[in-house]
mmCIF file of C-alpha atoms and ligand atoms in Angstrom:
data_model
loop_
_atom_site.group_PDB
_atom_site.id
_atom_site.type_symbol
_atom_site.label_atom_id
_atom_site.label_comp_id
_atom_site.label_asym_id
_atom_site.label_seq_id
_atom_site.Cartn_x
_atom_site.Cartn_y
_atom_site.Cartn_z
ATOM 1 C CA UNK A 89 0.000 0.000 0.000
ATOM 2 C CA UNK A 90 1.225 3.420 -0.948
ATOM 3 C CA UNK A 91 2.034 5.465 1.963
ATOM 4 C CA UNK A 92 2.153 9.577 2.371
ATOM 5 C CA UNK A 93 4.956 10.677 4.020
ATOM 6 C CA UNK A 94 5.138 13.729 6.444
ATOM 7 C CA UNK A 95 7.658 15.869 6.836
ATOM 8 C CA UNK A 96 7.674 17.901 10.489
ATOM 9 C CA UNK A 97 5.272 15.008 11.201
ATOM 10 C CA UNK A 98 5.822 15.401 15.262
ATOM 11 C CA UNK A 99 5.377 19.220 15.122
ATOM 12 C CA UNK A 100 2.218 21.447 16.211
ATOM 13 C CA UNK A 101 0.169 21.159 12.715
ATOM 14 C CA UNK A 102 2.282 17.556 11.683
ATOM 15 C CA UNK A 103 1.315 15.626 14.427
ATOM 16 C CA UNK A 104 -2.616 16.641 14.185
ATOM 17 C CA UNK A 105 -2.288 16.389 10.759
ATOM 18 C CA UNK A 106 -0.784 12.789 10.660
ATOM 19 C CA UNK A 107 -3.859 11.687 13.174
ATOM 20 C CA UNK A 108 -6.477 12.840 10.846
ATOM 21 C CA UNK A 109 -4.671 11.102 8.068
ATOM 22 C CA UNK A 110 -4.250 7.487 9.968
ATOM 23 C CA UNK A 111 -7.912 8.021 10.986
ATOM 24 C CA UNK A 112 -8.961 8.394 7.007
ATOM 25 C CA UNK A 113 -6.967 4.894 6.809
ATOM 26 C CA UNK A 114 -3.739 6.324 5.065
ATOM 27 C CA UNK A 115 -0.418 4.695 6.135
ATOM 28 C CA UNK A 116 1.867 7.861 6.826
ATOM 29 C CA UNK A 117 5.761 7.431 7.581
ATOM 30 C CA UNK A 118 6.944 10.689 9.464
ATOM 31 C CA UNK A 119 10.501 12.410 8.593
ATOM 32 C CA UNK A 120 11.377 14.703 11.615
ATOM 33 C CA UNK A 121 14.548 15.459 13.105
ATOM 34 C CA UNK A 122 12.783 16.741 16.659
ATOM 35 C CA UNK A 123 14.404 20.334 16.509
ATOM 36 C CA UNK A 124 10.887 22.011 17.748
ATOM 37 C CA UNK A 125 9.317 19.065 19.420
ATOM 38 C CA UNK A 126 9.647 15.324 21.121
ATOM 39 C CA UNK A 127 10.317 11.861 19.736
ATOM 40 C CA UNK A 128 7.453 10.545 22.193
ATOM 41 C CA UNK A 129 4.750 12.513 20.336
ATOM 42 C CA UNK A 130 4.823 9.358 17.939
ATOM 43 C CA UNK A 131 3.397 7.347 20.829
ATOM 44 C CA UNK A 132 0.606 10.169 21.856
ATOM 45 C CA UNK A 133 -0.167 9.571 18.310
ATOM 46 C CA UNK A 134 0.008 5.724 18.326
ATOM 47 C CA UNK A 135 -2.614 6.176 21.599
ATOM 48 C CA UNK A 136 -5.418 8.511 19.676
ATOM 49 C CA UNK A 137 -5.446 6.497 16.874
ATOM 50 C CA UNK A 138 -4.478 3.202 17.936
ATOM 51 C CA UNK A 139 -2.206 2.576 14.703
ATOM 52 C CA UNK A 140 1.742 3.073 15.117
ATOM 53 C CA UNK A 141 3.261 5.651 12.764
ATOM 54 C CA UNK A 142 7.136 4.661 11.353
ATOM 55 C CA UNK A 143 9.350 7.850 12.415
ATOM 56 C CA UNK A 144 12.367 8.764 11.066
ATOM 57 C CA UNK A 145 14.762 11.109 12.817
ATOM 58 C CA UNK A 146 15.733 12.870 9.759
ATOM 59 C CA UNK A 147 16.661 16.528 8.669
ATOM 60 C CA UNK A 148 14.714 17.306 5.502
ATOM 61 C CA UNK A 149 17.720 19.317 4.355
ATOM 62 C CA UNK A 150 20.192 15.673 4.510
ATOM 63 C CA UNK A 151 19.174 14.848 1.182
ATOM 64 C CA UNK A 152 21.110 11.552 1.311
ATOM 65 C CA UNK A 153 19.019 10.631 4.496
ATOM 66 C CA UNK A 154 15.589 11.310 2.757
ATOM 67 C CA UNK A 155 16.064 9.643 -0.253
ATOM 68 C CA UNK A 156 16.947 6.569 1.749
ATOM 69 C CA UNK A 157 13.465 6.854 3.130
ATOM 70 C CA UNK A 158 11.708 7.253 -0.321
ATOM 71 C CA UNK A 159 14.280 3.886 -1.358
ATOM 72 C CA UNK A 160 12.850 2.119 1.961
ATOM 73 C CA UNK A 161 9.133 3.019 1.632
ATOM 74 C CA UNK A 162 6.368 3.117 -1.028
ATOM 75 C CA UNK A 163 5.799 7.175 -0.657
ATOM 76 C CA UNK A 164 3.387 8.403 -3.152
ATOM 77 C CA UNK A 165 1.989 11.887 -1.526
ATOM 78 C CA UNK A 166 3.822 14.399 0.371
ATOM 79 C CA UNK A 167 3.045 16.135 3.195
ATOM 80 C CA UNK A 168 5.786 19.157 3.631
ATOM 81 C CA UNK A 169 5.729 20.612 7.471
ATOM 82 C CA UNK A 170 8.991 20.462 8.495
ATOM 83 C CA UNK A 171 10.232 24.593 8.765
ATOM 84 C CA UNK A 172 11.185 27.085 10.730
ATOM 85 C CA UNK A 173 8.296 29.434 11.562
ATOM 86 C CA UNK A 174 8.561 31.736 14.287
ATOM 87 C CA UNK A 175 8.639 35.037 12.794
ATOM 88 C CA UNK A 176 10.678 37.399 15.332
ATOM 89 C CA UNK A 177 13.309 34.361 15.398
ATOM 90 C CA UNK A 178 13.468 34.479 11.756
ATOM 91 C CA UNK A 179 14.472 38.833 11.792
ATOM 92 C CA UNK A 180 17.475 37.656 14.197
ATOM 93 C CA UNK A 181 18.613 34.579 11.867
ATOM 94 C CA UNK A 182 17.377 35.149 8.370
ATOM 95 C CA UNK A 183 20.332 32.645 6.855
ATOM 96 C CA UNK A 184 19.069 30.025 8.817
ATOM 97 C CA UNK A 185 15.196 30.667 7.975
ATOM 98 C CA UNK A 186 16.643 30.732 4.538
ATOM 99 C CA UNK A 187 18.908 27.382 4.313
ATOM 100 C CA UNK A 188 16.379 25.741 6.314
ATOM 101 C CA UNK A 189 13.045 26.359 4.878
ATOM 102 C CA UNK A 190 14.349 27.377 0.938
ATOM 103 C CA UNK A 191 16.820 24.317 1.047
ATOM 104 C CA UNK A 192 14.800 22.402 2.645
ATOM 105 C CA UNK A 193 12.089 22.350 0.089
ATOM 106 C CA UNK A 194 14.527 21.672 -2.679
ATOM 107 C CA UNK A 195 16.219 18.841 -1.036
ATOM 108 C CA UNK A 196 12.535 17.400 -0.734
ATOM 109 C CA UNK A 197 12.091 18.494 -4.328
ATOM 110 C CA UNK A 198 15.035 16.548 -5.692
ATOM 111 C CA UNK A 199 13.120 13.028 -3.710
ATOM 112 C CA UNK A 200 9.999 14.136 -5.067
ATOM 113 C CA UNK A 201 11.102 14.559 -8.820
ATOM 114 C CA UNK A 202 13.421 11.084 -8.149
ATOM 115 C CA UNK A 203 10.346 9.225 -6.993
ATOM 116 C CA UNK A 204 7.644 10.161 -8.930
ATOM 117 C CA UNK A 205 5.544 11.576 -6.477
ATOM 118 C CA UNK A 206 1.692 12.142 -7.253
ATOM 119 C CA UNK A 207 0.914 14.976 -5.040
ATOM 120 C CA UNK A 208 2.583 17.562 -2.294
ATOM 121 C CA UNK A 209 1.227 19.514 0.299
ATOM 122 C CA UNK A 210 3.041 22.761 0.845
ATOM 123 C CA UNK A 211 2.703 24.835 4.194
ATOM 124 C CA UNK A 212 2.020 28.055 3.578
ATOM 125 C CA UNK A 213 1.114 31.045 5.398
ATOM 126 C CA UNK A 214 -1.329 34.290 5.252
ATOM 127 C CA UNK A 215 1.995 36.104 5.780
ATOM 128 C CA UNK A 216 2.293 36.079 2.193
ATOM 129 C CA UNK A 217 0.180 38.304 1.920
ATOM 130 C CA UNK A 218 2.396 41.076 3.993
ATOM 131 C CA UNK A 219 1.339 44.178 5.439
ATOM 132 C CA UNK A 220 -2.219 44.262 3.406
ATOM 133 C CA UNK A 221 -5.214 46.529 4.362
ATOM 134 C CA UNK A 222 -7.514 44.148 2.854
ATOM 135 C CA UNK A 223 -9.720 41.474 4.551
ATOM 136 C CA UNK A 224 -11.400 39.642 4.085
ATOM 137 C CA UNK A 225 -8.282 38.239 1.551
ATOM 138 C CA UNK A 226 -8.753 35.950 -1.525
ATOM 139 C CA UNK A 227 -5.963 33.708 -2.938
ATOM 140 C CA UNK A 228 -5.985 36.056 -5.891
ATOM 141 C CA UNK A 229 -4.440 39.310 -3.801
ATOM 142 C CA UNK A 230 -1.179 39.946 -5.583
ATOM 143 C CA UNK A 231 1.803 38.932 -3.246
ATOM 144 C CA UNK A 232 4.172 41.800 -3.088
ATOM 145 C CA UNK A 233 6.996 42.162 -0.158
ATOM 146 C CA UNK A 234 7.666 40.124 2.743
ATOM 147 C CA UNK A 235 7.234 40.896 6.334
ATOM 148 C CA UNK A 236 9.869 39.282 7.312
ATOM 149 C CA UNK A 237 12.784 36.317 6.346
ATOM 150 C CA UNK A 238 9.953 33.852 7.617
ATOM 151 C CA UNK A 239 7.448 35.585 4.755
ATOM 152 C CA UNK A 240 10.264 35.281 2.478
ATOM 153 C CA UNK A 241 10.804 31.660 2.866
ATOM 154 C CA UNK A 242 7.220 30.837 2.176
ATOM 155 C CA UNK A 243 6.695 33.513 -0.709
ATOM 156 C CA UNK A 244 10.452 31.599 -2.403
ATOM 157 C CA UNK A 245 8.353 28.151 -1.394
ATOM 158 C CA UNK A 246 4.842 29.488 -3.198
ATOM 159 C CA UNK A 247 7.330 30.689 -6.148
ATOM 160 C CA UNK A 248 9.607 27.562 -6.421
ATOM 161 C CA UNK A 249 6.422 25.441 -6.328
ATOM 162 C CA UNK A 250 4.960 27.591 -8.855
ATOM 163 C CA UNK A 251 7.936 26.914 -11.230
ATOM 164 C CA UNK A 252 8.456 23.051 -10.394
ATOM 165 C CA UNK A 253 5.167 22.500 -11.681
ATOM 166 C CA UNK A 254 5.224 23.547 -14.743
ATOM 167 C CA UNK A 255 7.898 21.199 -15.501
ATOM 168 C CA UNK A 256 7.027 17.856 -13.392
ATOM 169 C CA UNK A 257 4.266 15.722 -13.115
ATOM 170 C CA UNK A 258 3.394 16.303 -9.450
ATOM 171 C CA UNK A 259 0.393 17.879 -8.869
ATOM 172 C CA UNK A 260 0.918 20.772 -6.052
ATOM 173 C CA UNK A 261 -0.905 22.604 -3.231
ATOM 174 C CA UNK A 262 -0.253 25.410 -1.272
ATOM 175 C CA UNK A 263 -2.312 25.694 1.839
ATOM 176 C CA UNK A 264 -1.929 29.165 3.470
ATOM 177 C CA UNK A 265 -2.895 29.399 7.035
ATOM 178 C CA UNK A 266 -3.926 31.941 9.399
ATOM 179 C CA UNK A 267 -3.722 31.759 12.837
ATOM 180 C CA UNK A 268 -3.843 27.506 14.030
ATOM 181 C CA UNK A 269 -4.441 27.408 17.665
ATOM 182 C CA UNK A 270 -5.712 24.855 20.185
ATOM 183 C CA UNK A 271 -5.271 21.529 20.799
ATOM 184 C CA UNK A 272 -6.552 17.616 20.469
ATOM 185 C CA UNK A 273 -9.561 16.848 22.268
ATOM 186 C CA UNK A 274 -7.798 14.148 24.007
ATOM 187 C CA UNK A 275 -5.361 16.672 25.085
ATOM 188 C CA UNK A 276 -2.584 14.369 24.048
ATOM 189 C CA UNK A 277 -0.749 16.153 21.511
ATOM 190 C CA UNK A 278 -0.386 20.474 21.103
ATOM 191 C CA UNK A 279 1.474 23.009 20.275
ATOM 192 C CA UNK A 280 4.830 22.652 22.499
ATOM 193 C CA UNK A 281 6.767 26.284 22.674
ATOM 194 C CA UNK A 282 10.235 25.906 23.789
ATOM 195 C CA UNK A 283 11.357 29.539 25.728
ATOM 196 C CA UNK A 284 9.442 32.318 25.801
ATOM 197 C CA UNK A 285 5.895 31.706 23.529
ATOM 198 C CA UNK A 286 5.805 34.299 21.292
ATOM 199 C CA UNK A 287 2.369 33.484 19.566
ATOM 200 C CA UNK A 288 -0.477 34.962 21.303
ATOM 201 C CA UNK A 289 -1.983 31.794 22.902
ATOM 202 C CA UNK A 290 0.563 29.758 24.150
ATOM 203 C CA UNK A 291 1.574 33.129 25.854
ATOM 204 C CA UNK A 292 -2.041 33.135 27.296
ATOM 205 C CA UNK A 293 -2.098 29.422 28.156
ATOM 206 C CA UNK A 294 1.231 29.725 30.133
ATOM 207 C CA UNK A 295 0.078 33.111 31.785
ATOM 208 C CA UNK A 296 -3.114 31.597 33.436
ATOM 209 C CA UNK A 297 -0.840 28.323 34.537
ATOM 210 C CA UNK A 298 1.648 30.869 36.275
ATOM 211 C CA UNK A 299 4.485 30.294 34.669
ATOM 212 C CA UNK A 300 4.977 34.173 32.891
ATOM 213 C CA UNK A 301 3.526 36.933 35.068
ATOM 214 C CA UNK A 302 1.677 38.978 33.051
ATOM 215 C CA UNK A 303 0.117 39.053 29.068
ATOM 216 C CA UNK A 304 0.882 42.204 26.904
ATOM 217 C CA UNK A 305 -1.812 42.928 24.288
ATOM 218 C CA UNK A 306 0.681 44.592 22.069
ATOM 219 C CA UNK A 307 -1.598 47.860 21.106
ATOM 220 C CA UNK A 308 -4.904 48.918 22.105
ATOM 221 C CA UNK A 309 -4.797 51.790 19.742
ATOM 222 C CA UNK A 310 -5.241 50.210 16.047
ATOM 223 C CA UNK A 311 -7.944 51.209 13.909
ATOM 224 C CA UNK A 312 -10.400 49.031 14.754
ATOM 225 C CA UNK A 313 -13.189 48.587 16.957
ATOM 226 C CA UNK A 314 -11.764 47.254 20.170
ATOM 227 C CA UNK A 315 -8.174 49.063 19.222
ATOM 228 C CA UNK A 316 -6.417 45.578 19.183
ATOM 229 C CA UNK A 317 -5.291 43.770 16.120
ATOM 230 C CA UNK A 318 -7.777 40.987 14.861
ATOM 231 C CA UNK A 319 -6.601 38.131 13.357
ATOM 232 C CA UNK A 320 -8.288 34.532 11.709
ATOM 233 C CA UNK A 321 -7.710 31.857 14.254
ATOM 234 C CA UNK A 322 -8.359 28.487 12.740
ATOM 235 C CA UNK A 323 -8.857 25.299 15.202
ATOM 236 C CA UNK A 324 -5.652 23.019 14.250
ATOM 237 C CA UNK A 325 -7.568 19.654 13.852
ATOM 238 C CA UNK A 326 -9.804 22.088 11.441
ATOM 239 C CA UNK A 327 -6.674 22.892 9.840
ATOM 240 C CA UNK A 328 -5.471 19.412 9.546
ATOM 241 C CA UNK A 329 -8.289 17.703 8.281
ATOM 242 C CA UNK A 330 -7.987 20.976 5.145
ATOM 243 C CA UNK A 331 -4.827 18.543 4.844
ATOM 244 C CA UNK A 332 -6.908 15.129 3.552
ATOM 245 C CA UNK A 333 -8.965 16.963 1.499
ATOM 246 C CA UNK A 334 -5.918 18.677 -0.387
ATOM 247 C CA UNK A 335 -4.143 15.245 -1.196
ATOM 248 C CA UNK A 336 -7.240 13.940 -2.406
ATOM 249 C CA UNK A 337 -8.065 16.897 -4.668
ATOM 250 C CA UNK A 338 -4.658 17.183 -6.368
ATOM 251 C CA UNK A 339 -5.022 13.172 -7.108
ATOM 252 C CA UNK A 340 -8.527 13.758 -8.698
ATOM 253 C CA UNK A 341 -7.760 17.049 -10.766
ATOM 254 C CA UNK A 342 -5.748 17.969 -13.691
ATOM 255 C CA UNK A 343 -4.964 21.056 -12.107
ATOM 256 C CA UNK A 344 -1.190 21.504 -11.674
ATOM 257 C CA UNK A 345 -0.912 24.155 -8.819
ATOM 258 C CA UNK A 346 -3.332 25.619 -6.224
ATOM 259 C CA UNK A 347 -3.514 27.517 -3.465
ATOM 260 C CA UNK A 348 -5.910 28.119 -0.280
ATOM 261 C CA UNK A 349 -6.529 30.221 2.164
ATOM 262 C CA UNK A 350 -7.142 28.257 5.497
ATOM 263 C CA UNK A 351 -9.203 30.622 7.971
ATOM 264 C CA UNK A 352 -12.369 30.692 9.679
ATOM 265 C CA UNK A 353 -13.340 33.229 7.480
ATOM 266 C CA UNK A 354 -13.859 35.693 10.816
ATOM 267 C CA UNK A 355 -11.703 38.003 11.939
ATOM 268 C CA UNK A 356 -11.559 38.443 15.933
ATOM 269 C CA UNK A 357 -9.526 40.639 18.124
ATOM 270 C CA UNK A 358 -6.996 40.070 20.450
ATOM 271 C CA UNK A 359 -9.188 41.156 23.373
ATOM 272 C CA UNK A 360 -11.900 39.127 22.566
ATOM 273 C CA UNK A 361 -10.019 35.817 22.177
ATOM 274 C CA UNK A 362 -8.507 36.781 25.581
ATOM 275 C CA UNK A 363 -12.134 37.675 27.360
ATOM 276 C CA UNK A 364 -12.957 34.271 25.333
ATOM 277 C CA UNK A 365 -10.676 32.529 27.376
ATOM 278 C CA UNK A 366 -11.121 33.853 30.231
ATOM 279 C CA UNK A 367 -14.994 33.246 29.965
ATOM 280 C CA UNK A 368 -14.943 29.366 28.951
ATOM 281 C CA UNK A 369 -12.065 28.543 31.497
ATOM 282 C CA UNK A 370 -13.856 30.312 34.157
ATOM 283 C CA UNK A 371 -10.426 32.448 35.300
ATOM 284 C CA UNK A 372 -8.812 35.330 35.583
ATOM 285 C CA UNK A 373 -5.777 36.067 32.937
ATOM 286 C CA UNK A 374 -3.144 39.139 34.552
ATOM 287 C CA UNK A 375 -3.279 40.908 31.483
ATOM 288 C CA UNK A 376 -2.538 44.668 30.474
ATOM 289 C CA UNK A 377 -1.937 46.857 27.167
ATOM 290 C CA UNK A 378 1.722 47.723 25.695
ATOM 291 C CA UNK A 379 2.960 49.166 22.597
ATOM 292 C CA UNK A 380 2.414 47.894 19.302
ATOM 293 C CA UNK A 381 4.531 44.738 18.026
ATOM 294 C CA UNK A 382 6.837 46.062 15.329
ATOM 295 C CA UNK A 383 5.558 44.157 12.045
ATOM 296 C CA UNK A 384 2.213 43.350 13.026
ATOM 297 C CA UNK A 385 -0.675 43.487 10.474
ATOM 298 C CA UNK A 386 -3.278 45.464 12.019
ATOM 299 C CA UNK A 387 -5.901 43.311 10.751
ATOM 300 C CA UNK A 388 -6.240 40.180 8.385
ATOM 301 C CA UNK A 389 -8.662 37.075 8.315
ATOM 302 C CA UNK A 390 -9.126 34.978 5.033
ATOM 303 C CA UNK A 391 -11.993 34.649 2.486
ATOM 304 C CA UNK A 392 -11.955 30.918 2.633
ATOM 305 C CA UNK A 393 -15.010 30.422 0.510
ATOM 306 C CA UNK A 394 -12.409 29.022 -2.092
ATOM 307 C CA UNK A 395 -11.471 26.030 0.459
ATOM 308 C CA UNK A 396 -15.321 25.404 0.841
ATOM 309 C CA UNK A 397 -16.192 25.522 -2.398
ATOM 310 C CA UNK A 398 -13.233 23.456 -4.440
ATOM 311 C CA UNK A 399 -12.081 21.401 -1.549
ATOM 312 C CA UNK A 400 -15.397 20.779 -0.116
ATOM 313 C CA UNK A 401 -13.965 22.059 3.719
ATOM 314 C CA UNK A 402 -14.864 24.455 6.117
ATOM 315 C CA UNK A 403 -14.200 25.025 9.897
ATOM 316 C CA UNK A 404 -16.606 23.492 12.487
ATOM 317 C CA UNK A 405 -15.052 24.249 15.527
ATOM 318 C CA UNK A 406 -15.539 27.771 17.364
ATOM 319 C CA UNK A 407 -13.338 30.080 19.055
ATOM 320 C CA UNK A 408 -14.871 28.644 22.415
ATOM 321 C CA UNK A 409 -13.798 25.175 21.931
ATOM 322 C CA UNK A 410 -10.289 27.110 20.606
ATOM 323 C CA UNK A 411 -9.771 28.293 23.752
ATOM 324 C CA UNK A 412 -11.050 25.558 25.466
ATOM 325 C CA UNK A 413 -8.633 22.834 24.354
ATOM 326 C CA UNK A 414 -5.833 25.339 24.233
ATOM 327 C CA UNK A 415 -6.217 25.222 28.535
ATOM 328 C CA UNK A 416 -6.913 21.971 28.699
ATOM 329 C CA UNK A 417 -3.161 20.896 27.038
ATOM 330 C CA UNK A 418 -1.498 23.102 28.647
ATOM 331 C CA UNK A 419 -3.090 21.880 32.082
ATOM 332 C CA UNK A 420 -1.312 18.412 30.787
ATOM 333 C CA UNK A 421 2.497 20.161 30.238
HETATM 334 N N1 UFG B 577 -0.035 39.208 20.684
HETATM 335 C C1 UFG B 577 -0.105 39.914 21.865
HETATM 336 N N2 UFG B 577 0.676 39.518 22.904
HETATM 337 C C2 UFG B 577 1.517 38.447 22.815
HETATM 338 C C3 UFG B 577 1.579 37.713 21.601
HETATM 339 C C4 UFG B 577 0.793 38.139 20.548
HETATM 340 O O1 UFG B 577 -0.847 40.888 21.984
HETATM 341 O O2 UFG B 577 2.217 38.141 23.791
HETATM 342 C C5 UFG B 577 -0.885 39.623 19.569
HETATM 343 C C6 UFG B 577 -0.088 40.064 18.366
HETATM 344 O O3 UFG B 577 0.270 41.401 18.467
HETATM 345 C C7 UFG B 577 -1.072 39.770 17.253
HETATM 346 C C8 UFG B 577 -1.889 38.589 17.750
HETATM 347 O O4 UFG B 577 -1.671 38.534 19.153
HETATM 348 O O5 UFG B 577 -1.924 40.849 17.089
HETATM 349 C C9 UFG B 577 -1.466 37.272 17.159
HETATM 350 O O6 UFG B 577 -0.064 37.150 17.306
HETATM 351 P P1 UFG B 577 0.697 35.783 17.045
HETATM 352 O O7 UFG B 577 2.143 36.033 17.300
HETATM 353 O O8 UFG B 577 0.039 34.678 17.789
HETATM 354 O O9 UFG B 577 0.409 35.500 15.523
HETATM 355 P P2 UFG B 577 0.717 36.422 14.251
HETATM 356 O O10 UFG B 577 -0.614 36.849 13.742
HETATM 357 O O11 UFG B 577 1.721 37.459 14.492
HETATM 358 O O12 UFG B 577 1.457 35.345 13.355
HETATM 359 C C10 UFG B 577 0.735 34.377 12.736
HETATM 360 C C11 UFG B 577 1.552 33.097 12.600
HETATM 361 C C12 UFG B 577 2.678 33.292 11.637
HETATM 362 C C13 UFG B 577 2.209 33.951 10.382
HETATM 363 C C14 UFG B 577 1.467 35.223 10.682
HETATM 364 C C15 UFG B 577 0.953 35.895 9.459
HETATM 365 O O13 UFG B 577 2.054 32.681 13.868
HETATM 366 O O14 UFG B 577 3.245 32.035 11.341
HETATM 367 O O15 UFG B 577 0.377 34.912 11.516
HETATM 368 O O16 UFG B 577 0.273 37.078 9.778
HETATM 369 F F1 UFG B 577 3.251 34.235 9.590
#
């Protein structure tokens, strides 16, 4: 049986993604080389779905090393996870955002030309879009500067991919998120931050379990109607289940490349996600207001009626079940 293999397969989005695929039935083989997360997230995996998933501790940038996985196993779709994405990290160490995510690709390019694989999966990222004023945002908004190395690696991805498949007969997808949060329902597998969180919710989640002080809304003085930003957040087991659907569309169409927005299609502010938390978790979060974050967008949250319509998905899960799981896992760290 032919088998899709998962880059980053252990990570935040991976590891959901990989239980949504073994619950479809698909055999996955994971390539991760645990830089943002733990070998034993296989066997949280094994326990949700009750099927074992073959790991390999592999750098997606050792070519050598991943084309001995394509020689060991049957891989005919590709799942591609495995980056770098914290943006702030990514202004301090732009080569390695660069080598990793840009050569990264390309060594998994070179196994995916070699091998004849039928489909890939690409992570994108709304950050593509940059510093836009316009939301809701279709697919179709022209793609113009990077807000950082981060937006630059997945811009060069979108572009590379863009080129590859003109020439080769793997059919492509880009999948550009917005803002994943939450967790499993089993609480079993999440998003694990190592240091300092510097996404919003982790940074909540590990404020109301005492282990930072206080939250800092960065700005209360946008142009909007609470002041704070407002951004798309997207349930990640909504997310990963956009990831089955886009492996079985590229197998069924003729189309070479194409891309989707993954959102909620609603745009909600940073104060009401926190007041959102605080209200389902019945607490208290030590909050307060700072300046502005220096790149932030001061508002964006996708049109994903082309997800809906071509891939046949939408979100079912609300912000309240977001926030909800989100406490939950970290109650479990
Ligand atoms: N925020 C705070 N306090 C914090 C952390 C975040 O107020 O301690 C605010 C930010 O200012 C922003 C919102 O919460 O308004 C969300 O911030 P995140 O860092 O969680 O997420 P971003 O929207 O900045 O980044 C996300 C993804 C990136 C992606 C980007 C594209 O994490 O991968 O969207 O816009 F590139």
């Amino acid at each position: 049986m032919s088998k899709i293999l998962v880059t980053g397969g252990l990570g935040y989005i991976g590891s959901h993604s990989v239980v949504e695929l073994q619950e479809t039935g698909t055999e996955v083989v994971v390539v991760d080389n645990l830089v943002n997360t733990t070998a034993s997230v296989a066997q949280r995996i094994e326990k949700i779905t009750g099927k074992p998933v073959t790991v390999y501790n592999v750098d997606v940038c050792d070519t050598k090393a991943l084309e001995e996985v394509f020689i060991k196993e049957d891989i005919s779709d590709v799942i591609h996870f495995a980056a770098f994405k914290a943006v702030g990290e990514s202004v301090d160490k732009p080569v390695e955002y660069y080598h990793n995510n840009v050569s990264g690709l390309i060594s998994l390019l070179h196994c995916v030309k070699k091998f004849n694989v039928s489909s890939l999966v690409f992570s994108s990222s709304c950050t593509v879009y940059g510093d836009t004023k316009e939301s809701p945002i279709t697919e179709i908004h022209p793609i113009v500067e990077a807000i950082s190395p981060y937006g630059t690696t997945k811009i060069l991805g979108e572009e590379i991919l863009t080129d590859f498949a003109k020439f080769c007969d793997t059919k492509i997808v880009c999948l550009r998120y917005f803002n994943p949060v939450g967790a499993h329902k089993s609480a079993l597998i999440g998003e694990l931050p190592l240091g300092v969180p510097s996404n919003l919710i982790p940074y909540v989640t590990q404020t109301a379990a005492g282990i930072r002080e206080q939250l800092t809304i960065f700005g209360n003085d946008y142009n909007t109607p609470d002041g704070t930003n407002i951004r798309d957040f997207i349930h990640v087991v909504d997310l990963a289940k956009a990831h089955v659907k886009a492996i079985d569309y590229a197998n069924a169409n003729s189309i070479s490349l194409d891309v989707f927005n993954l959102g909620t299609g609603i745009g909600q502010s940073v104060k009401e996600v926190v007041e959102t938390f605080e209200r389902v978790n019945d607490l208290t979060l030590n909050y307060t207001y700072g300046p502005r974050r220096q790149g932030d967008v001061e508002q964006i949250w996708a049109d994903a009626s082309k997800a809906k319509h071509v891939l046949g998905w939408e979100t079912e899960i609300t912000l309240d079940e977001m926030m909800r799981s989100a406490w939950a896992w970290q109650q479990t760290l």
